[in-house]
Coordinates of C-alpha atoms and ligand atoms in Angstrom, one line a residue:
X14 CA 0.0 0.0 0.0
X15 CA 1.2 3.5 -0.8
X16 CA 2.2 5.7 2.0
X17 CA -0.6 8.1 1.5
X18 CA -3.2 5.3 1.6
X19 CA -1.5 3.8 4.7
X20 CA -1.7 7.1 6.5
X21 CA -5.4 7.4 5.7
X22 CA -6.0 3.8 6.9
X23 CA -4.4 4.5 10.3
X24 CA -6.3 7.7 10.7
X25 CA -9.6 6.0 10.0
X26 CA -8.7 3.1 12.2
X27 CA -8.0 5.4 15.0
X28 CA -11.3 7.2 14.5
X29 CA -13.1 3.8 14.6
X30 CA -11.5 2.7 17.8
X31 CA -12.1 6.2 19.2
X32 CA -15.9 5.9 18.4
X33 CA -16.0 2.5 20.1
X34 CA -14.2 3.7 23.3
X35 CA -16.5 6.7 23.7
X36 CA -19.2 4.8 25.4
X37 CA -21.1 7.9 26.4
X38 CA -21.7 9.1 22.9
X39 CA -21.7 5.8 21.1
X40 CA -24.5 5.1 18.6
X41 CA -24.8 2.6 15.8
X42 CA -24.8 5.6 13.3
X43 CA -21.5 6.8 14.6
X44 CA -20.0 3.4 14.2
X45 CA -21.3 3.2 10.6
X46 CA -19.8 6.6 9.9
X47 CA -16.4 5.5 11.1
X48 CA -16.6 2.3 9.1
X49 CA -17.7 4.0 5.9
X50 CA -14.4 5.6 5.3
X51 CA -12.6 2.3 5.9
X52 CA -14.9 0.4 3.6
X53 CA -14.4 3.0 0.8
X54 CA -10.7 2.7 1.2
X55 CA -10.8 -1.0 0.6
X56 CA -13.6 -0.8 -2.1
X57 CA -15.9 -2.7 0.2
X58 CA -19.7 -2.2 -0.5
X59 CA -21.2 -3.8 2.7
X60 CA -20.2 -5.1 6.1
X61 CA -22.5 -7.2 8.2
X62 CA -22.1 -8.4 11.7
X63 CA -24.0 -11.1 13.5
X64 CA -24.3 -11.9 17.2
X65 CA -25.4 -15.2 18.7
X66 CA -25.7 -16.0 22.4
X67 CA -24.2 -19.5 21.8
X68 CA -23.3 -21.8 19.0
X69 CA -26.7 -23.5 19.3
X70 CA -28.4 -20.2 18.8
X71 CA -26.2 -19.7 15.8
X72 CA -27.2 -23.1 14.4
X73 CA -30.9 -22.3 14.6
X74 CA -30.4 -18.8 13.4
X75 CA -31.6 -17.1 16.6
X76 CA -29.3 -14.1 16.7
X77 CA -29.1 -10.5 15.9
X78 CA -27.8 -9.3 12.5
X79 CA -26.8 -5.7 11.9
X80 CA -25.4 -4.0 8.9
X81 CA -22.5 -1.8 9.9
X82 CA -22.0 -0.2 6.5
X83 CA -23.9 -0.5 3.3
X84 CA -23.1 1.6 0.2
X85 CA -26.0 0.1 -1.7
X86 CA -23.8 -1.2 -4.5
X87 CA -24.5 -4.8 -3.5
X88 CA -21.9 -7.4 -4.6
X89 CA -20.7 -10.8 -3.2
X90 CA -19.1 -11.9 -0.1
X91 CA -15.3 -11.7 -0.2
X92 CA -14.2 -12.2 3.3
X93 CA -15.6 -13.5 6.6
X94 CA -14.6 -14.0 10.2
X95 CA -16.1 -15.9 13.2
X96 CA -15.1 -15.3 16.8
X97 CA -16.2 -17.3 19.8
X98 CA -16.0 -15.2 23.0
X99 CA -14.9 -16.5 26.4
X100 CA -18.5 -16.9 27.4
X101 CA -19.1 -19.0 24.3
X102 CA -21.1 -16.3 22.4
X103 CA -20.5 -16.2 18.7
X104 CA -19.9 -13.1 16.6
X105 CA -19.5 -13.1 12.8
X106 CA -18.6 -10.6 10.2
X107 CA -19.0 -10.7 6.4
X108 CA -17.6 -8.3 3.9
X109 CA -19.0 -7.7 0.4
X110 CA -17.4 -6.2 -2.8
X111 CA -19.2 -5.1 -5.9
X112 CA -18.4 -7.2 -9.0
X113 CA -15.8 -5.8 -11.3
X114 CA -13.7 -3.9 -8.8
X115 CA -10.1 -4.9 -8.2
X116 CA -9.9 -7.7 -5.6
X117 CA -8.1 -7.2 -2.3
X118 CA -4.4 -8.0 -2.2
X119 CA -2.8 -9.9 0.7
X120 CA -1.8 -6.8 2.6
X121 CA -5.3 -5.3 2.2
X122 CA -6.9 -8.6 3.3
X123 CA -4.8 -8.5 6.4
X124 CA -5.9 -4.9 7.2
X125 CA -9.6 -5.7 6.5
X126 CA -9.3 -8.7 8.8
X127 CA -8.0 -6.5 11.6
X128 CA -10.9 -4.2 11.1
X129 CA -13.4 -7.1 11.3
X130 CA -11.7 -8.4 14.4
X131 CA -11.9 -5.0 16.1
X132 CA -15.6 -4.6 15.2
X133 CA -16.5 -8.1 16.2
X134 CA -14.9 -8.0 19.6
X135 CA -16.6 -4.7 20.2
X136 CA -20.0 -6.0 19.1
X137 CA -19.5 -9.1 21.2
X138 CA -18.8 -6.9 24.2
X139 CA -21.7 -4.5 24.0
X140 CA -24.1 -7.3 23.2
X141 CA -22.8 -9.4 26.1
X142 CA -23.1 -6.4 28.4
X143 CA -26.8 -6.1 27.4
X144 CA -27.4 -9.7 28.0
X145 CA -25.7 -9.6 31.4
X146 CA -27.7 -6.5 32.1
X147 CA -30.9 -8.3 31.2
X148 CA -30.1 -11.4 33.2
X149 CA -29.0 -9.4 36.2
X150 CA -31.6 -6.7 36.3
X151 CA -34.7 -8.3 34.8
X152 CA -36.5 -11.5 35.8
X153 CA -37.5 -14.4 33.6
X154 CA -40.8 -12.7 32.5
X155 CA -38.9 -9.5 31.6
X156 CA -39.9 -7.4 34.6
X157 CA -37.2 -5.3 36.3
X158 CA -36.1 -7.2 39.5
X159 CA -35.0 -6.3 43.0
X160 CA -31.4 -5.7 41.8
X161 CA -32.7 -2.9 39.6
X162 CA -34.5 -1.4 42.6
X163 CA -31.4 -1.6 44.8
X164 CA -29.2 -0.1 42.1
X165 CA -31.7 2.7 41.7
X166 CA -31.7 3.3 45.5
X167 CA -27.9 3.4 45.6
X168 CA -27.9 5.9 42.7
X169 CA -30.4 8.2 44.4
X170 CA -28.4 8.0 47.5
X171 CA -25.2 8.9 45.8
X172 CA -27.0 11.9 44.2
X173 CA -28.5 12.8 47.6
X174 CA -32.0 12.7 46.1
X175 CA -33.6 10.1 48.4
X176 CA -35.3 12.9 50.4
X177 CA -37.5 13.9 47.4
X178 CA -38.7 10.4 46.7
X179 CA -41.4 8.0 48.0
X180 CA -40.9 4.3 48.2
X181 CA -43.8 1.8 48.0
X182 CA -44.1 -2.0 48.3
X183 CA -47.3 -3.5 46.9
X184 CA -49.1 -6.8 46.6
X185 CA -51.9 -7.3 44.1
X186 CA -55.1 -8.0 45.8
X187 CA -56.9 -11.3 45.2
X188 CA -54.6 -12.0 42.3
X189 CA -54.7 -15.8 42.6
X190 CA -58.5 -15.6 42.5
X191 CA -58.3 -13.4 39.4
X192 CA -56.0 -15.9 37.8
X193 CA -58.4 -18.7 38.5
X194 CA -61.3 -16.8 37.1
X195 CA -59.8 -15.5 33.9
X196 CA -57.0 -18.0 33.4
X197 CA -53.3 -17.8 33.7
X198 CA -52.5 -16.3 30.4
X199 CA -55.0 -13.5 30.8
X200 CA -53.7 -13.1 34.3
X201 CA -50.2 -12.6 33.0
X202 CA -51.5 -10.0 30.6
X203 CA -53.4 -8.2 33.4
X204 CA -50.2 -8.1 35.5
X205 CA -48.1 -6.8 32.6
X206 CA -50.7 -4.1 31.7
X207 CA -51.0 -3.0 35.3
X208 CA -47.2 -2.8 35.6
X209 CA -47.0 -0.8 32.3
X210 CA -49.6 1.6 33.6
X211 CA -47.4 2.3 36.6
X212 CA -44.2 2.5 34.5
X213 CA -45.9 5.0 32.2
X214 CA -46.9 7.2 35.1
X215 CA -43.5 7.0 36.8
X216 CA -41.5 7.4 33.6
X217 CA -37.9 8.6 34.1
X218 CA -38.7 9.9 37.6
X219 CA -38.5 6.5 39.3
X220 CA -38.6 2.8 38.9
X221 CA -41.1 -0.1 39.4
X222 CA -39.7 -3.6 39.9
X223 CA -41.2 -7.0 40.5
X224 CA -40.0 -8.7 43.7
X225 CA -41.5 -12.1 42.8
X226 CA -45.0 -13.5 42.4
X227 CA -47.5 -10.6 42.6
X228 CA -45.3 -8.5 44.8
X229 CA -43.7 -5.3 43.6
X230 CA -41.6 -2.3 44.7
X231 CA -41.4 1.2 43.4
X232 CA -39.6 4.4 44.1
X233 CA -40.5 7.6 42.5
X234 CA -40.5 11.4 42.8
X235 CA -42.8 12.7 45.5
X236 CA -44.7 14.7 42.9
X237 CA -46.0 11.5 41.4
X238 CA -47.5 10.2 44.7
X239 CA -51.1 11.0 43.9
X240 CA -51.0 9.6 40.4
X241 CA -49.3 6.4 41.5
X242 CA -51.7 5.9 44.4
X243 CA -54.6 6.4 42.1
X244 CA -53.5 3.2 40.2
X245 CA -52.6 1.3 43.4
X246 CA -56.0 2.1 44.9
X247 CA -57.7 0.3 42.0
X248 CA -58.1 0.7 38.3
X249 CA -59.7 -1.3 35.5
X250 CA -57.1 -3.3 33.5
X251 CA -57.7 -4.9 30.1
X252 CA -56.6 -8.4 29.3
X253 CA -57.5 -9.1 25.7
X254 CA -56.2 -7.9 22.3
X255 CA -59.4 -6.0 21.7
X256 CA -59.2 -4.2 25.0
X257 CA -62.8 -5.0 25.8
X258 CA -62.4 -7.4 28.7
X259 CA -61.5 -5.6 31.9
X260 CA -60.9 -6.5 35.5
X261 CA -60.3 -4.1 38.4
X262 CA -56.9 -4.5 40.0
X263 CA -55.9 -2.9 43.3
X264 CA -52.9 -3.5 45.6
X265 CA -52.2 -3.7 49.3
X266 CA -49.6 -1.0 49.6
X267 CA -47.1 0.2 52.1
X268 CA -45.8 3.7 51.5
X269 CA -42.7 5.4 52.9
X270 CA -42.2 9.1 52.2
X271 CA -38.4 9.3 52.6
X272 CA -37.7 12.3 54.8
X273 CA -35.0 14.9 54.1
X274 CA -31.7 13.8 55.6
X275 CA -32.8 10.2 56.0
X276 CA -29.9 8.2 57.4
X277 CA -29.6 5.6 54.6
X278 CA -27.1 2.8 54.9
X279 CA -28.4 0.0 52.8
X280 CA -31.7 -0.9 50.9
X281 CA -32.9 -2.7 54.0
X282 CA -33.4 0.6 55.7
X283 CA -36.2 1.4 53.2
X284 CA -37.4 -2.2 52.5
X285 CA -38.1 -2.9 56.2
X286 CA -40.5 0.1 56.4
X287 CA -42.5 -0.5 53.2
X288 CA -42.7 -4.3 53.8
X289 CA -44.0 -3.8 57.3
X290 CA -46.6 -1.2 56.2
X291 CA -47.7 -3.5 53.4
X292 CA -48.3 -6.3 56.0
X293 CA -50.5 -3.9 57.9
X294 CA -52.4 -3.0 54.7
X295 CA -52.9 -6.7 53.9
X296 CA -54.3 -7.4 57.3
X297 CA -56.7 -4.5 57.2
X298 CA -60.1 -4.7 55.8
X299 CA -60.5 -1.0 55.2
X300 CA -57.1 0.4 54.5
X301 CA -55.5 -0.9 51.3
X302 CA -52.8 1.8 51.5
X303 CA -50.8 2.2 54.7
X304 CA -48.2 5.0 55.2
X305 CA -45.2 4.1 57.2
X306 CA -45.5 6.0 60.5
X307 CA -42.3 7.0 62.3
X308 CA -44.4 6.8 65.5
X309 CA -44.5 3.0 65.1
X310 CA -40.8 3.2 64.8
X311 CA -40.6 5.3 68.0
X312 CA -42.8 2.7 69.7
X313 CA -40.3 0.0 68.9
X314 CA -37.5 2.2 70.3
X315 CA -39.5 2.7 73.5
X316 CA -40.0 -1.0 73.8
X317 CA -36.3 -1.7 73.5
X318 CA -35.8 1.2 76.0
X319 CA -38.1 -0.3 78.6
X320 CA -36.4 -3.6 78.4
X321 CA -33.0 -2.1 79.0
X322 CA -34.1 0.2 81.7
X323 CA -36.0 -2.4 83.6
X324 CA -33.3 -4.2 85.6
X325 CA -31.8 -0.9 87.0
X326 CA -35.3 0.5 87.6
X327 CA -36.2 -2.5 89.6
X328 CA -33.0 -2.3 91.7
X329 CA -33.5 1.4 92.2
X330 CA -36.9 0.9 93.6
X331 CA -38.6 3.0 90.9
X332 CA -41.6 0.6 90.9
X333 CA -44.2 1.6 93.5
X334 CA -47.2 -0.1 94.9
X335 CA -50.4 1.9 94.6
X336 CA -53.5 0.6 96.4
X337 CA -57.1 0.8 95.2
X338 CA -59.7 0.2 97.9
X339 CA -62.3 -2.5 97.7
X340 CA -65.4 -1.4 99.4
X341 CA -68.5 -3.1 101.0
X342 CA -71.3 -0.9 99.6
X343 CA -73.6 -1.6 102.5
X344 CA -71.2 -0.4 105.3
X345 CA -69.0 1.7 103.0
X346 CA -66.1 0.1 104.8
X347 CA -62.8 -0.7 103.0
X348 CA -62.6 -4.5 103.1
X349 CA -59.5 -4.9 101.0
X350 CA -57.4 -3.4 98.2
X351 CA -55.7 -4.3 95.0
X352 CA -52.0 -3.6 94.6
X353 CA -51.4 -1.9 91.3
X354 CA -48.0 -1.0 89.9
X355 CA -46.7 2.5 89.0
X356 CA -43.3 3.2 87.6
X357 CA -41.9 6.5 88.9
X358 CA -39.2 7.3 86.3
X359 CA -37.3 10.6 86.2
X360 CA -40.1 12.5 87.8
X361 CA -42.8 10.9 85.7
X362 CA -45.4 8.3 86.6
X363 CA -45.6 5.6 84.0
X364 CA -48.9 3.6 83.9
X365 CA -48.9 -0.2 83.7
X366 CA -50.4 -0.1 80.2
X367 CA -47.2 1.4 79.0
X368 CA -44.8 -1.2 80.4
X369 CA -46.6 -4.3 81.5
X370 CA -47.3 -5.6 78.0
X371 CA -43.7 -5.1 77.1
X372 CA -42.4 -6.8 80.3
X373 CA -44.9 -9.6 79.5
X374 CA -42.9 -10.4 76.4
X375 CA -40.2 -11.8 78.6
X376 CA -39.9 -13.2 82.1
X377 CA -39.2 -9.7 83.4
X378 CA -42.9 -9.5 84.4
X379 CA -42.4 -12.3 86.9
X380 CA -39.6 -10.4 88.6
X381 CA -41.9 -7.4 88.8
X382 CA -44.8 -9.4 90.2
X383 CA -42.6 -11.0 93.0
X384 CA -41.2 -7.5 93.8
X385 CA -44.8 -6.2 94.1
X386 CA -45.8 -9.1 96.4
X387 CA -42.7 -8.5 98.5
X388 CA -43.5 -4.8 98.9
X389 CA -47.1 -5.6 99.8
X390 CA -46.0 -8.0 102.4
X391 CA -43.6 -5.5 103.9
X392 CA -46.4 -2.9 104.0
X393 CA -48.7 -5.3 105.8
X394 CA -45.9 -6.4 108.2
X395 CA -45.2 -2.7 109.1
X396 CA -48.9 -2.2 110.0
X397 CA -49.2 -5.3 112.0
X398 CA -46.1 -4.4 113.9
X399 CA -47.6 -0.9 114.6
X400 CA -50.9 -2.5 115.7
X401 CA -52.8 -0.9 112.9
X402 CA -55.8 -2.4 111.2
X403 CA -55.0 -4.5 108.1
X404 CA -57.1 -5.7 105.2
X405 CA -56.6 -8.4 102.6
X406 CA -54.5 -7.2 99.6
X407 CA -54.7 -8.7 96.2
X408 CA -51.6 -8.9 93.9
X409 CA -51.7 -9.4 90.1
X410 CA -49.8 -12.3 88.7
X411 CA -49.2 -12.5 85.0
X412 CA -50.0 -15.6 83.1
X413 CA -46.3 -15.9 82.3
X414 CA -45.9 -17.5 85.8
X415 CA -48.1 -20.5 84.9
X416 CA -45.2 -22.5 83.5
X417 CA -43.2 -22.0 86.7
X418 CA -43.5 -25.3 88.6
X419 CA -42.3 -23.7 91.8
X420 CA -44.6 -20.7 91.7
X421 CA -46.6 -21.6 94.8
X422 CA -43.4 -22.3 96.8
X423 CA -42.1 -18.9 95.7
X424 CA -45.2 -17.1 96.8
X425 CA -45.4 -18.9 100.1
X426 CA -41.8 -18.2 100.8
X427 CA -42.3 -14.4 100.4
X428 CA -45.4 -14.4 102.5
X429 CA -44.0 -16.5 105.2
X430 CA -40.7 -14.7 105.4
X431 CA -42.6 -11.6 106.1
X432 CA -44.7 -13.5 108.6
X433 CA -48.0 -12.6 106.9
X434 CA -51.2 -14.5 107.7
X435 CA -52.1 -16.3 104.5
X436 CA -55.7 -15.0 104.6
X437 CA -54.4 -11.4 104.1
X438 CA -53.0 -12.2 100.6
X439 CA -55.1 -12.7 97.4
X440 CA -53.7 -13.6 94.0
X441 CA -55.5 -12.2 90.9
X442 CA -55.2 -14.3 87.8
X443 CA -56.4 -13.4 84.3
X444 CA -58.7 -15.7 82.4
X445 CA -56.7 -18.2 80.5
X446 CA -57.3 -18.9 76.8
X447 CA -55.6 -22.2 76.0
X448 CA -56.2 -25.7 77.4
X449 CA -52.6 -26.0 78.5
X450 CA -52.9 -22.8 80.5
X451 CA -56.2 -24.0 81.8
X452 CA -54.5 -27.0 83.3
X453 CA -51.7 -25.0 84.8
X454 CA -54.1 -22.4 86.3
X455 CA -56.1 -25.2 87.8
X456 CA -53.0 -26.6 89.4
X457 CA -51.8 -23.3 90.8
X458 CA -55.1 -22.2 92.1
X459 CA -55.6 -25.6 93.8
X460 CA -52.2 -25.4 95.5
X461 CA -52.7 -21.9 96.7
X462 CA -56.1 -22.7 98.1
X463 CA -54.6 -25.6 100.0
X464 CA -52.2 -23.2 101.5
X465 CA -55.0 -20.9 102.5
X466 CA -54.2 -18.1 100.0
X467 CA -57.2 -16.6 98.2
X468 CA -57.3 -16.5 94.4
X469 CA -59.5 -14.4 92.1
X470 CA -60.5 -14.6 88.5
X471 CA -59.5 -11.1 87.2
X472 CA -61.3 -9.4 84.4
X473 CA -64.1 -12.0 84.2
X474 CA -66.3 -11.2 81.2
X475 CA -63.8 -10.0 78.7
X476 CA -62.3 -12.5 76.2
X477 CA -63.8 -15.9 76.0
X478 CA -65.0 -16.4 79.5
X479 CA -65.9 -19.9 80.0
X480 CA -68.1 -21.2 82.7
X481 CA -65.8 -24.2 82.9
X482 CA -63.2 -21.9 84.3
X483 CA -65.3 -21.2 87.3
X484 CA -66.9 -24.6 87.6
X485 CA -63.7 -26.6 87.5
X486 CA -61.2 -24.4 89.4
X487 CA -61.6 -23.7 93.1
X488 CA -61.4 -19.9 93.0
X489 CA -62.3 -17.7 96.0
X490 CA -63.3 -14.5 94.2
X491 CA -64.9 -13.6 90.9
X492 CA -64.0 -10.1 89.7
X493 CA -66.5 -8.9 87.2
X494 CA -64.9 -6.8 84.5
X495 CA -66.1 -3.3 84.2
X496 CA -67.3 -4.0 80.6
X497 CA -70.0 -6.2 82.2
X498 CA -71.3 -3.3 84.3
X499 CA -74.4 -1.8 82.8
X500 CA -74.1 1.9 82.0
X501 CA -76.0 4.5 84.0
X502 CA -79.1 4.8 81.9
X503 CA -79.2 1.2 80.8
X504 CA -82.5 -0.6 80.6
X505 CA -82.6 -3.3 83.4
X506 CA -83.8 -5.7 80.7
X507 CA -80.8 -5.2 78.4
X508 CA -78.7 -8.2 77.7
X509 CA -75.9 -6.8 79.8
X510 CA -78.2 -6.0 82.7
X511 CA -79.6 -9.6 82.6
X512 CA -76.1 -11.1 82.3
X513 CA -74.8 -9.1 85.2
X514 CA -77.7 -10.2 87.4
X515 CA -77.3 -13.8 86.4
X516 CA -73.5 -13.8 87.0
X517 CA -73.8 -12.3 90.5
X518 CA -76.4 -14.9 91.4
X519 CA -74.3 -17.7 89.9
X520 CA -71.2 -16.7 91.8
X521 CA -73.2 -16.6 95.1
X522 CA -74.6 -20.0 94.4
X523 CA -71.2 -21.4 93.8
X524 CA -70.0 -20.0 97.0
X525 CA -67.7 -17.4 95.3
X526 CA -67.2 -13.9 96.6
X527 CA -68.2 -11.5 93.8
X528 CA -66.8 -8.0 93.2
X529 CA -67.7 -5.5 90.5
X530 CA -64.7 -3.6 89.0
X531 CA -64.8 -0.1 87.6
X532 CA -67.7 1.3 89.6
X533 CA -67.8 5.0 88.8
X534 CA -71.3 6.4 89.6
X535 CA -74.0 6.5 92.2
X536 CA -76.4 4.9 89.8
X537 CA -74.1 1.9 89.3
X538 CA -73.8 1.5 93.1
X539 CA -77.6 1.4 93.3
X540 CA -77.7 -1.2 90.5
X541 CA -75.2 -3.3 92.5
X542 CA -77.5 -3.1 95.5
X543 CA -80.5 -4.2 93.4
X544 CA -78.5 -7.2 92.3
X545 CA -77.1 -8.2 95.6
X546 CA -73.5 -7.5 94.6
X547 CA -72.1 -6.2 97.8
X548 CA -68.5 -5.5 96.9
X549 CA -67.1 -2.9 94.6
X550 CA -63.9 -1.5 93.4
X551 CA -63.7 1.7 91.2
X552 CA -63.1 5.4 91.0
X553 CA -66.4 6.1 92.8
X554 CA -64.9 4.7 96.0
X555 CA -61.3 5.6 95.3
X556 CA -58.6 5.6 92.7
X557 CA -55.3 3.7 93.2
X558 CA -53.4 5.6 95.8
X559 CA -49.7 5.7 96.9
X560 CA -49.3 3.6 100.0
X561 CA -49.1 6.5 102.5
X562 CA -52.4 8.0 101.3
X563 CA -54.1 4.6 101.2
X564 CA -52.9 3.9 104.7
X565 CA -54.3 7.2 105.9
X566 CA -57.7 6.2 104.6
X567 CA -57.4 2.8 106.3
X568 CA -56.6 4.5 109.6
X569 CA -59.7 6.6 109.5
Ligands
LIG9 P1 -56.6 -4.7 86.4 O1 -55.9 -5.8 87.2 O2 -57.9 -5.0 85.8 O3 -56.6 -3.5 87.3 C1 -57.7 -2.6 87.3 C2 -57.4 -1.4 86.5 O4 -58.6 -0.7 86.3 C3 -56.4 -0.4 87.1 O5 -55.7 0.2 86.0 C4 -57.3 0.6 87.7 O6 -56.7 1.8 87.9 C5 -58.4 0.7 86.8 N1 -59.7 1.1 87.4 C6 -60.1 0.9 88.7 N2 -61.2 1.5 88.9 C7 -61.6 2.1 87.7 C8 -62.8 2.8 87.3 O7 -63.7 3.1 88.1 N3 -62.9 3.2 86.0 C9 -61.9 3.0 85.2 N4 -62.0 3.4 83.9 N5 -60.8 2.3 85.5 C10 -60.7 1.8 86.8 P2 -54.1 0.2 86.1 O8 -53.7 0.5 87.5 O9 -53.7 1.2 85.0 O10 -53.7 -1.2 85.7 C11 -54.0 -1.7 84.5 C12 -53.7 -3.2 84.4 O11 -52.3 -3.4 84.5 C13 -54.3 -4.0 85.5 O12 -55.6 -4.2 85.2 C14 -53.4 -5.2 85.5 O13 -53.8 -6.1 84.5 C15 -52.0 -4.7 85.1 N6 -51.2 -4.5 86.3 C16 -51.1 -3.5 87.1 N7 -50.2 -3.8 88.1 C17 -49.7 -5.0 87.8 C18 -48.7 -5.8 88.5 O14 -48.1 -5.5 89.5 N8 -48.5 -7.1 87.9 C19 -49.1 -7.5 86.8 N9 -48.9 -8.7 86.3 N10 -50.1 -6.7 86.2 C20 -50.3 -5.5 86.7
LIG10 CA1 -56.3 -7.0 88.7
LIG11 CA1 -59.4 -6.3 86.5

């Protein structure tokens, strides 16, 4: 080749490789442009490349063919090359020359071959990248997958744009039912069309991905929230070619509006929130869309807090016994009291509802109950020693104790160590729900009764009260829950009034003491009198009081 032609060849080759290396601006047109000069230089009329994922795809002709340069002059094939990549993909190139032009000499053939090799390895590379991309970021049905979602999150995080976005997790409602009704293929089409509707609304301002089955995640610009929710709340979706058959699709959705300055470490930080909210949405009959609430999060923190604070608080004596009087409504005398726990923490009084349920999730509640019993015994001992009047005190025991085989021994040990007559202590137990518990409750109550310690059924009337519970277990006291107490103006023939009357009578007949909880008004006291229920506990007679105040009342 003459020098001049050689120089042009190198310049064009450089331009070609430059085009290929510039991935940001690369287009097929640019590639064709770069090749055109080279083809002209070698009198070539057409260059075709082919790409096959594997040799078997090549055999069956399942590949992609693209023309890289075509002058339109036609001609016949003069050279070809086939390359198998490391991952067994096949790329092929064919070069055509018009008839009648001077054929390529050896040196020229060598140079054309180099161009083909360069183009082929490049095509192989970008095609492979696309395939890898598809396998990595799309699922078998062609939906973007979780990896797409995570990559998008990372990207938003890098660009510090999470704060202007909303994330959502959603599960199509009744989708298996819909599948059954319209058939699988139609079902697939419904899902695809629904997904496309969301993709169209979200566009470039977010991403929708399928997690698996009929579960999806999305993240999108806050401004799209209303439009996206519109679709998630329920829209008609077509499922036939003629767009005439439609079915309404809605989704149980958990939504998290990512706040500004959200501390993002990994995708789990966002996934946890939207998945949890979706669960809530699924379990709700009325709310198909649930927004993640940071208060729920704060609640979890509080829970962890209470658990960590508990041991020290118990040791510091932050738990206090309050006493609520039990009154004989005839004589208006205090005949006993219930010990109720209060947590005095950093100048604040925390109510049992805020910590008992949390302590009940572990055996911490047992420690607290024994602590309460110990304090109650100490208070009674002090009064006995001072020759002051004493009344029977009831202590609440959580059901958590029922599996403790040594429970009775433990209780007796505390009572006896403080030298308290057994008849001054009463143990309140909640209704049990399971058979196993029933058996345990029966054992514990029996043992305590043998030891002369009173037991009471607490909160009788809420939950699934069973008459078996009172027939088969030797209780001393039935505590009627305040929900059983008829309201002030209630008709004496109302179901509740009749039930109340019947329960009081039944307790009496079985030889059980009966006390009404939550008595708040004069009218209710009158109602108790009318029904021969002589014992009452409630705000009308006194709220739970700190021990000094309660003792002052007792002294009077
Ligand atoms: P409970 O055993 O049913 O206790 C009665 C609750 O009803 C007490 O709430 C009491 O303040 C409230 N009460 C009493 N009279 C009235 C009234 O007239 N009207 C209304 N509206 N409420 C009234 P408290 O003290 O907040 O205790 C709540 C629950 O916490 C107790 O329900 C009991 O289940 C549990 N609890 C309290 N202390 C302990 C404890 O030391 N150990 C265990 N295991 N549970 C405890
Ligand atoms: Ca109680
Ligand atoms: Ca109660």
